[in-house]
Amino acid sequence: MNTLIPLSKNIVPVVANFSKPRWELISRHYARPTSFPDFFKNPVFRKEDQAPLVESGELATLAKAPYKPPGVSETSSAYYDPLVNKVINHVMEMGKKKLARSLVEKAFENIKRKQIERYHLASSDAEKAKIELDPKVVLHKAIENSKPLLQLTPVKRGGITYQVPGPITENRSEFLAIKWLLEATNDKERTIHFPEQFAWELLDAANNTGKVVKRKQDIHRQCEANRAYAHYRWQ
Amino acid sequence: MLSRSWRHFYRRYSQSVTFRTTENSPSQHNENQTGLFYTMDKDLCKTLFSHGGFPRSFAKQTKTFTEAAVMVRRPALDVIDCIKASDLNKPAVRYLLYGENGTGKSLTMAHLLHYAFENGYLIIHVPWVSEWLRRLPRHKEMSNSATHEGMVDVPLDAAAWLFHFKTQNQAMLKSEELKISKDYVWSKRETTPAGAPLLALVEHGISRVKYACDVIDAIVKEVKLLSDSKVCKTFVAIDGFNCFFYPKTRLYTSTKRTVKPEEVTLTHSFLELTKNDWTNGVIVLTADQLAIPEDHAESFLPKYLLYKKGFEHIDPFVPIPVGRYTEKEFLSCASYYRDRLWLRGPAEIDTELKLASAANPYKFMELCAPL
């Protein structure tokens, strides 16, 4: 996600392709056009990403080229995880990132406490080995399990709108997974706090159970039922 | 290559061994155990800390870790050494624990309480003064004191404290030696005669909540007398002591007037107890920034937190600074957290955590939480 985009991808379409909006050509990294010119590179701020560049000797050339500054949250810390950062951004409202981060971290803490307690209660080593203690891994698993493989798009034919099944891009399915997880979390009693509910949802989804996984399966089932409409995608 | 792997082996081995000590008796702790964790017995925790005493975050931690392990640290050892070395026949010595937020003042106090409990002290422990003066649940029971003109009682809190006192000193209070010196007349029909056990006084306070504050006042006087006459030795521990000297409380009288701390009867009793006009006692206090509002908690130093009045009240006292983790303590704490699965990941992150938390115990624990 944070690797550099090859030079050709950045520059060539600007001349060739006028049908796409400009910002799609500039950067996948920044959501909106930035004040930086097209030829500015995206920053490589993680050691893991820098290592292959050092090895291949690309870094020397890159170091001379201008690049955009990394965001405040994009650090070379050992804990940095792009997916976690993404989830935090989804939780965030009105740009209150600090609050969003604290909520997600609190949820992680809740997951950890629950899992550690379960770990200590487990009787055999085999049971203990099954319990996932790392909240980040739980999050990754939960999102992986909630990603839909197909989507339904409404297509209007002869005055009737059909729900047409079709493939889904990797990005969109990740987006939907996070969105559904948050929707499921926010559908809670007023007295239960967000971190607590979010922890439960993540644990459920990581376990392949719960509201979100059911929602995914429902979509899949509907896609299966509507397979007769699939040709409307291209007709 | 071989030497490197040996080094790794040694490091791993040493880390998995040296963070715990099997010496679970605080009176046996010495320099060799600094930075090591000792486990408190479950029953002991129940007797001493079931009604407060551990900070809330630590209480949570004991549940997650399924044990209550406290680090043996320099300040507690210092106080224990001082207590051992001092002559109890001299006026009670006052120790003041102070330090930044989250450095472990309350846990040091818990360690000392364990020491006192083990050595047969009568324990008078106030878990958190702000609970009385600054925390306002929806229905804070308040009444005007019948015995002290113009003063305010908080009977429910007082009764809760009496219960705490009773659970902490169950064994001591059973002995017949602790007797009251004079008659206490509560009302026409209720009296506690001279020579009755101290327990009767406590029981009366719990069952007749109306008199709880007066009972505490009586207990304080009696305990001082008993200690003076060498019947028992007393260990006084008050957490958040500076709250007694902050100019305001959050209590309001029925006429919506803010109550000053010196107008609360409990303050009066416990200030009486922290004077050094009695012998055979040890007094441990803490000055805590969290006990008073944030905007008046700029410094953690005793002179600032206690104000002139408080400072003069406890004046000849032994200041005990409680600081951040040293190198050794941090290492031991990190390996303890690793053992308890609270901290995971490569060993290199310890350095990052140390830097981010500035080796502050509470912050370190917080930072480990989402990892």
XYZ file of C-alpha atoms in Angstrom:
606
model
C 0.000 0.000 0.000
C 2.735 2.382 0.886
C 5.251 1.370 -1.709
C 6.241 3.830 -4.303
C 4.192 4.056 -7.453
C 6.362 3.535 -10.510
C 7.219 6.684 -12.366
C 5.546 5.574 -15.600
C 2.168 5.137 -13.919
C 2.367 8.634 -12.572
C 3.331 10.543 -15.620
C 2.272 8.769 -18.797
C -1.531 8.854 -18.316
C -1.509 12.588 -17.743
C -0.803 13.011 -21.425
C -2.762 10.070 -22.700
C -5.889 9.775 -20.638
C -8.288 12.694 -20.257
C -11.343 10.636 -19.382
C -10.268 9.982 -15.814
C -10.500 12.732 -13.229
C -7.185 14.336 -12.545
C -6.769 13.231 -8.940
C -7.002 9.557 -9.842
C -3.959 9.991 -12.001
C -1.935 11.827 -9.442
C -1.958 9.597 -6.436
C -3.671 6.622 -4.887
C -2.177 7.673 -1.636
C -3.896 10.978 -1.119
C -7.670 11.074 -1.329
C -7.866 14.520 -2.860
C -5.492 16.452 -5.090
C -2.699 17.832 -2.986
C -0.697 20.964 -3.334
C 2.232 18.881 -4.502
C 3.022 18.610 -8.206
C 2.540 15.278 -9.988
C 6.154 14.280 -9.940
C 6.371 14.313 -6.140
C 6.806 10.797 -4.804
C 4.889 9.218 -2.006
C 6.996 8.886 1.120
C 8.515 5.567 2.119
C 8.456 5.839 5.878
C 8.693 2.264 7.092
C 11.889 0.337 7.567
C 10.410 -2.754 5.975
C 9.577 -0.815 2.834
C 12.914 0.902 2.767
C 14.931 -2.306 3.056
C 14.250 -3.624 -0.477
C 14.979 -0.174 -1.889
C 18.313 -0.122 -0.125
C 19.083 -3.577 -1.415
C 18.227 -2.800 -5.024
C 20.068 0.511 -4.837
C 16.973 2.511 -5.779
C 17.132 4.557 -2.631
C 20.068 6.612 -3.867
C 18.037 7.868 -6.837
C 14.883 8.268 -4.777
C 16.648 10.315 -2.188
C 17.351 12.999 -4.767
C 13.778 13.153 -6.063
C 11.227 15.349 -4.279
C 8.661 13.490 -2.177
C 5.573 14.321 -0.185
C 5.757 14.493 3.590
C 4.253 11.533 5.449
C 1.122 12.069 7.509
C 1.354 12.631 11.220
C 0.186 9.104 12.009
C 2.491 7.493 9.456
C 5.490 6.605 11.548
C 8.293 4.094 11.453
C 7.161 2.768 14.823
C 7.231 -0.983 15.371
C 3.493 -0.841 16.027
C 2.480 0.920 12.846
C -0.046 -1.114 10.934
C -1.653 0.313 7.766
C -4.895 -1.558 8.319
C -5.210 -0.363 11.895
C -4.603 3.156 10.679
C -7.339 2.705 8.123
C -9.810 1.449 10.713
C -8.967 4.393 12.947
C -9.726 6.701 10.043
C -13.069 5.006 9.546
C -13.931 5.387 13.211
C -12.924 9.044 13.138
C -15.579 11.753 13.022
C -14.961 15.447 12.418
C -11.210 14.884 12.184
C -10.867 13.915 15.815
C -8.170 11.369 15.214
C -6.811 11.307 18.721
C -10.200 10.297 20.054
C -10.681 7.712 17.314
C -7.294 6.212 18.048
C -8.001 6.035 21.749
C -11.312 4.262 21.049
C -9.737 1.669 18.806
C -6.890 1.117 21.250
C -9.366 0.725 24.076
C -11.165 -1.891 22.006
C -7.851 -3.681 21.496
C -7.286 -3.610 25.215
C -10.712 -5.136 25.813
C -9.995 -7.879 23.293
C -6.713 -8.598 24.979
C -8.166 -8.746 28.453
C -10.913 -11.122 27.341
C -8.508 -13.368 25.491
C -5.929 -13.443 28.269
C -8.595 -14.392 30.765
C -9.837 -17.133 28.467
C -6.255 -18.249 28.045
C -5.777 -18.628 31.766
C -9.094 -20.436 32.106
C -8.275 -22.910 29.321
C -7.340 -26.273 30.728
C -5.154 -27.913 28.089
C -2.266 -26.611 26.022
C -4.087 -27.434 22.800
C -6.954 -25.164 23.824
C -4.553 -22.435 24.833
C -2.788 -22.579 21.499
C -6.093 -21.928 19.737
C -6.747 -18.645 21.512
C -5.480 -15.666 19.548
C -4.019 -13.151 21.963
C -2.800 -10.482 19.580
C -5.602 -7.932 19.043
C -4.102 -6.800 15.741
C -4.237 -10.328 14.397
C -7.832 -10.523 15.611
C -8.613 -7.354 13.670
C -6.943 -8.667 10.516
C -8.810 -11.951 10.805
C -12.107 -10.193 11.483
C -11.768 -8.006 8.415
C -10.638 -10.934 6.293
C -13.694 -12.919 7.384
C -16.088 -10.024 6.776
C -14.936 -9.229 3.245
C -17.631 -10.001 0.670
C -16.533 -11.788 -2.505
C -19.411 -10.560 -4.645
C -21.608 -7.518 -4.720
C -25.037 -6.607 -6.003
C -25.395 -3.609 -8.300
C -28.801 -2.227 -9.219
C -29.364 -2.209 -12.971
C -32.523 -0.802 -14.557
C -33.893 -2.808 -17.454
C -37.401 -2.295 -18.865
C -38.554 -0.222 -15.934
C -37.521 -2.832 -13.390
C -34.444 -2.517 -11.217
C -32.590 -5.780 -10.944
C -30.044 -6.544 -8.279
C -27.256 -7.868 -10.453
C -24.434 -9.876 -8.894
C -20.927 -9.096 -9.971
C -17.311 -9.174 -8.903
C -15.981 -6.766 -6.335
C -12.628 -5.056 -6.149
C -10.255 -5.763 -3.294
C -10.455 -2.177 -2.085
C -14.221 -2.048 -2.038
C -14.593 -5.330 -0.237
C -12.193 -4.130 2.446
C -14.134 -0.901 2.695
C -17.395 -2.776 3.073
C -15.941 -5.085 5.716
C -14.814 -2.164 7.862
C -18.053 -0.296 7.272
C -20.176 -3.256 8.268
C -18.099 -3.893 11.360
C -18.627 -0.313 12.457
C -22.320 -0.375 11.620
C -22.749 -3.537 13.635
C -20.884 -1.900 16.504
C -22.929 1.259 16.485
C -26.118 -0.761 16.558
C -25.942 -1.152 20.332
C -27.537 -0.150 23.575
C -26.848 3.401 24.601
C -25.279 2.296 27.857
C -22.660 0.069 26.229
C -19.559 1.933 25.158
C -18.117 1.757 21.692
C -14.816 0.027 22.572
C -16.598 -2.747 24.410
C -19.023 -3.505 21.588
C -16.344 -3.141 18.928
C -14.222 -5.688 20.780
C -17.111 -8.141 20.775
C -17.814 -7.611 17.085
C -14.167 -8.116 16.163
C -13.926 -11.282 18.231
C -17.133 -12.601 16.699
C -16.040 -11.837 13.169
C -12.591 -13.303 13.759
C -14.355 -16.417 14.945
C -16.419 -16.452 11.718
C -19.653 -15.818 13.602
C -21.740 -12.788 14.433
C -23.764 -10.110 12.708
C -21.192 -9.027 10.148
C -20.322 -12.465 8.868
C -24.021 -13.209 8.610
C -24.501 -10.059 6.593
C -21.729 -11.143 4.242
C -23.264 -14.574 3.859
C -26.650 -13.009 3.175
C -25.142 -10.998 0.347
C -23.517 -14.118 -1.036
C -26.817 -15.985 -0.836
C -28.643 -13.208 -2.652
C -25.966 -13.135 -5.334
C -26.432 -16.863 -5.754
C -30.212 -16.419 -6.021
C -29.899 -13.598 -8.556
C -27.379 -15.338 -10.780
C -30.016 -15.407 -13.560
C -29.646 -11.606 -13.829
C -25.895 -11.761 -14.193
C -26.041 -11.104 -17.945
C -27.518 -7.638 -17.312
C -24.027 -6.604 -16.368
C -23.056 -6.398 -20.002
C -26.374 -6.382 -21.901
C 28.034 -16.582 15.525
C 28.147 -19.083 18.339
C 28.870 -16.419 20.905
C 25.914 -14.429 19.621
C 23.526 -17.307 19.993
C 24.877 -17.921 23.466
C 24.205 -14.321 24.287
C 20.646 -14.649 23.023
C 20.190 -17.803 24.992
C 21.525 -16.200 28.109
C 19.405 -13.129 27.688
C 16.243 -15.120 27.181
C 17.063 -17.367 30.087
C 17.905 -14.525 32.421
C 14.781 -12.634 31.417
C 12.552 -15.555 32.144
C 14.026 -15.990 35.584
C 14.812 -12.749 37.293
C 11.565 -10.819 37.447
C 9.997 -12.764 40.285
C 10.945 -13.408 43.863
C 9.623 -16.228 45.977
C 10.080 -14.177 49.126
C 6.485 -13.179 49.813
C 6.992 -11.642 53.212
C 7.662 -7.888 53.112
C 9.655 -7.902 56.347
C 12.206 -10.175 54.666
C 12.567 -7.983 51.593
C 15.919 -6.332 51.114
C 18.152 -4.751 48.509
C 18.550 -8.035 46.625
C 14.895 -8.079 45.702
C 14.570 -4.559 44.315
C 12.789 -4.597 41.002
C 11.401 -8.084 41.511
C 7.740 -8.941 41.794
C 6.315 -10.758 44.754
C 2.848 -12.239 44.829
C 0.340 -11.265 47.455
C -1.809 -13.990 48.825
C -5.427 -13.979 47.594
C -6.927 -14.100 51.099
C -4.649 -11.322 52.220
C -5.763 -9.138 49.299
C -9.326 -9.813 50.305
C -8.767 -8.757 53.900
C -6.642 -5.724 53.156
C -7.871 -4.365 49.854
C -11.393 -5.577 49.229
C -12.773 -2.093 49.987
C -10.127 -0.080 48.175
C -6.412 0.308 48.517
C -5.331 -0.801 45.075
C -5.679 1.830 42.350
C -8.536 0.906 40.041
C -6.310 0.153 37.071
C -4.196 -2.186 39.178
C -7.264 -3.957 40.519
C -8.303 -4.584 36.928
C -4.853 -5.864 36.186
C -4.964 -8.360 39.044
C -8.097 -9.815 37.507
C -6.507 -10.136 34.073
C -3.246 -11.527 35.396
C -5.060 -13.794 37.893
C -2.666 -12.721 40.630
C -1.712 -9.621 42.583
C 1.992 -9.133 42.053
C 3.655 -6.020 43.445
C 7.149 -4.901 42.623
C 9.560 -4.531 45.504
C 10.822 -1.010 45.094
C 13.240 1.302 46.730
C 10.772 3.676 48.506
C 8.928 0.839 50.279
C 12.198 -0.745 51.354
C 13.399 2.602 52.649
C 10.302 3.078 54.774
C 10.464 -0.484 56.083
C 14.108 0.015 57.023
C 13.227 3.275 58.767
C 10.398 1.631 60.686
C 12.678 -1.196 61.763
C 15.372 1.211 62.864
C 13.162 3.718 64.651
C 12.180 3.626 68.289
C 8.428 3.279 68.652
C 8.501 4.817 72.120
C 9.291 8.150 70.542
C 6.538 10.250 68.956
C 5.092 8.706 65.800
C 7.200 9.334 62.705
C 5.415 10.607 59.638
C 6.467 9.449 56.192
C 5.216 11.290 53.154
C 5.217 9.529 49.806
C 5.255 11.910 46.893
C 5.947 11.694 43.199
C 4.547 12.164 39.740
C 1.261 10.640 38.679
C 1.441 6.917 38.076
C 4.790 6.257 39.711
C 3.358 3.886 42.296
C 2.674 5.797 45.488
C -0.473 3.848 46.241
C 1.177 0.532 45.446
C 4.109 1.407 47.675
C 1.529 2.051 50.342
C -0.079 -1.326 49.623
C 3.309 -2.961 50.080
C 3.754 -1.146 53.396
C 0.272 -2.145 54.503
C 1.202 -5.739 53.865
C 4.283 -5.223 56.021
C 2.185 -3.694 58.790
C -0.372 -6.453 58.607
C 2.324 -9.070 58.868
C 3.916 -7.420 61.862
C 0.732 -7.158 63.864
C 0.029 -3.453 63.622
C -3.457 -2.119 64.083
C -4.132 -0.688 60.632
C -5.940 2.570 60.085
C -6.070 2.907 56.339
C -7.897 5.517 54.294
C -7.898 4.282 50.702
C -8.627 7.606 49.035
C -9.515 10.836 50.815
C -11.085 12.361 47.697
C -13.730 9.673 47.886
C -15.147 11.575 50.856
C -14.508 15.166 49.933
C -14.445 15.364 46.159
C -16.396 12.486 44.687
C -20.062 13.263 44.427
C -22.378 10.424 43.535
C -25.943 11.391 42.787
C -27.060 10.969 46.373
C -24.261 11.942 48.652
C -25.606 11.564 52.130
C -24.789 14.658 54.157
C -26.038 15.984 57.434
C -25.148 18.648 59.926
C -23.151 17.319 62.790
C -25.067 17.071 66.051
C -22.001 17.148 68.254
C -19.831 19.709 66.468
C -21.463 23.045 65.871
C -21.365 24.221 62.254
C -19.733 21.083 60.910
C -20.817 18.537 58.362
C -21.052 14.739 58.548
C -20.797 12.266 55.685
C -22.358 9.317 57.523
C -22.548 6.771 54.699
C -18.904 7.184 53.755
C -17.939 7.036 57.391
C -19.860 3.808 57.895
C -18.259 2.334 54.778
C -14.868 3.242 56.176
C -15.709 1.643 59.517
C -16.551 -1.538 57.669
C -13.211 -1.313 55.868
C -11.473 -0.817 59.200
C -13.259 -3.818 60.618
C -12.330 -6.152 57.748
C -8.705 -5.042 57.803
C -8.313 -5.630 61.527
C -10.556 -8.652 62.069
C -7.895 -10.599 63.941
C -6.712 -7.673 66.054
C -10.191 -6.538 67.058
C -11.101 -10.000 68.334
C -8.528 -9.771 71.115
C -9.961 -8.573 74.391
C -7.134 -6.183 75.162
C -8.418 -3.345 73.018
C -10.792 -1.660 75.452
C -12.431 1.710 75.587
C -11.299 4.115 78.250
C -14.502 6.038 78.875
C -18.260 6.000 78.437
C -19.678 7.216 75.166
C -23.273 8.391 75.314
C -24.855 8.533 71.884
C -28.447 9.109 72.897
C -30.781 8.476 75.842
C -30.849 4.750 75.264
C -27.587 4.134 73.471
C -24.308 4.148 75.318
C -21.033 2.347 74.932
C -19.648 1.818 78.432
C -15.999 2.136 79.419
C -14.188 -1.213 79.229
C -16.221 -2.421 76.257
C -14.117 -3.780 73.392
C -13.163 -1.457 70.554
C -15.088 -3.742 68.232
C -18.338 -2.757 69.969
C -17.663 0.838 69.051
C -17.041 -0.091 65.428
C -20.149 -2.247 65.296
C -22.194 0.576 66.723
C -20.969 2.925 64.014
C -21.867 0.444 61.294
C -25.319 -0.365 62.632
C -26.212 3.205 63.610
C -24.958 5.081 60.577
C -26.143 8.361 62.040
C -23.322 8.243 64.592
C -20.631 6.865 62.247
C -18.649 10.098 62.123
C -18.701 10.507 65.898
C -17.681 6.878 66.246
C -14.668 7.492 64.019
C -13.736 10.447 66.163
C -13.984 8.243 69.236
C -11.980 5.451 67.621
C -9.192 7.856 66.740
C -8.968 9.050 70.327
C -9.119 5.528 71.736
C -6.515 4.167 69.330
C -4.154 6.955 70.285
C -4.640 6.179 73.954
C -4.226 2.436 73.398
C -1.027 2.943 71.436
C 0.308 5.315 74.045
C -0.299 2.729 76.720
C 1.532 0.105 74.571
C -1.499 -2.132 74.192
C -1.110 -2.156 70.450
C 1.036 -0.541 67.816
C -0.709 1.377 65.110
C -0.045 1.870 61.425
C -1.799 4.857 59.884
C -1.947 5.059 56.094
C -3.787 7.853 54.334
C -3.771 8.030 50.558
C -4.374 11.423 48.982
C -3.709 13.196 52.256
C -3.284 16.609 50.610
C -7.004 16.607 49.814
C -7.589 17.630 53.441
C -5.794 20.914 52.792
C -7.172 21.922 49.426
C -9.224 25.045 50.217
C -12.492 23.694 48.834
C -14.431 20.473 48.698
C -17.249 19.562 46.362
C -19.716 19.182 49.181
C -22.575 21.628 49.527
C -24.724 22.343 52.521
C -28.471 22.549 52.229
C -28.110 26.296 51.721
C -25.849 25.661 48.671
C -22.761 26.901 50.427
C -19.467 25.177 49.574
C -18.075 23.271 52.492
C -14.449 23.718 53.431
C -12.497 20.578 54.304
C -11.960 21.703 57.878
C -15.724 21.854 58.318
C -16.058 18.125 57.725
C -15.881 16.070 60.904
C -13.840 13.313 59.273
C -11.089 15.759 58.379
C -10.930 16.819 61.966
C -10.532 13.249 63.210
C -7.856 12.221 60.760
C -5.854 15.394 61.219
C -5.936 14.631 64.912
C -4.524 11.209 64.125
C -1.662 12.526 62.016
C -0.304 14.740 64.763
C 2.786 13.398 66.432
C 1.526 13.794 69.999
C 1.263 10.045 70.473
C 3.718 7.163 70.463
C 3.925 3.574 69.291
C 2.693 4.423 65.822
C 3.796 4.796 62.232
C 2.128 7.263 59.894
C 2.441 6.942 56.134
C 0.806 9.613 53.980
C 0.791 10.400 50.296
C 0.597 13.706 48.519
C -1.105 13.073 45.220
C -1.870 15.362 42.310
C -4.920 13.324 41.428
C -6.533 14.073 44.788
C -7.188 17.702 43.891
C -8.492 19.464 40.770
C -6.149 19.490 37.790
C -5.814 23.243 37.581
C -4.244 23.360 41.025
C -2.005 20.348 40.519
C 0.909 21.900 38.717
C 3.633 20.350 40.809
C 3.914 17.063 42.626
C 6.127 18.433 45.378
C 4.771 18.247 48.932
C 5.104 21.906 49.715
C 2.938 22.839 46.762
C 0.350 20.107 47.237
C -0.020 20.379 51.002
C -0.161 24.169 51.121
C 1.429 25.973 54.015
C -1.125 24.678 56.454
C -0.657 21.027 55.622
C 3.094 21.317 55.465
C 3.192 22.829 58.913
C 0.727 20.272 60.204
C 3.005 17.329 59.444
C 6.187 19.331 59.680
C 8.876 17.101 61.001
C 8.297 14.383 58.406
C 10.362 12.028 56.284
C 9.829 12.740 52.594
C 9.994 9.613 50.455
C 10.156 10.311 46.728
C 8.592 7.658 44.509
C 10.109 7.853 41.067
C 9.952 6.307 37.643
C 11.404 2.903 36.877
C 15.119 2.488 36.890
C 16.800 0.503 34.127
C 16.627 -2.708 36.117
C 13.054 -2.215 37.265
C 11.913 -1.481 33.737
C 13.533 -4.635 32.381
C 11.996 -6.721 35.104
C 8.583 -5.150 34.571
C 8.762 -5.719 30.819
C 9.632 -9.374 31.300
C 6.874 -9.725 33.851
C 4.388 -8.294 31.349
C 5.737 -10.676 28.731
C 5.255 -13.547 31.116
C 1.674 -12.468 31.765
C 1.091 -12.052 28.002
C 0.357 -8.362 28.506
C 3.226 -7.404 26.228
C 4.080 -9.255 23.055
C 6.145 -8.697 19.986
C 9.845 -8.447 19.282
C 12.204 -7.517 22.100
C 13.219 -4.319 20.291
C 9.897 -2.662 21.054
C 10.861 -2.452 24.720
C 13.206 0.393 23.928
C 10.497 2.204 22.040
C 8.058 1.690 24.895
C 10.586 2.894 27.380
C 11.109 6.027 25.387
C 7.404 6.635 24.836
C 6.432 6.029 28.455
C 9.501 7.765 29.895
C 9.714 4.716 32.203
C 6.627 5.873 34.055
C 5.041 2.698 35.465
C 1.423 3.614 34.793
C 2.092 4.977 31.330
C 4.098 1.895 30.475
C 1.180 -0.278 31.470
C -1.195 1.885 29.432
C 0.998 1.774 26.359
C 1.239 -2.001 26.534
C -2.536 -2.324 26.683
C -3.427 -2.187 22.968
C -0.373 -4.147 21.780
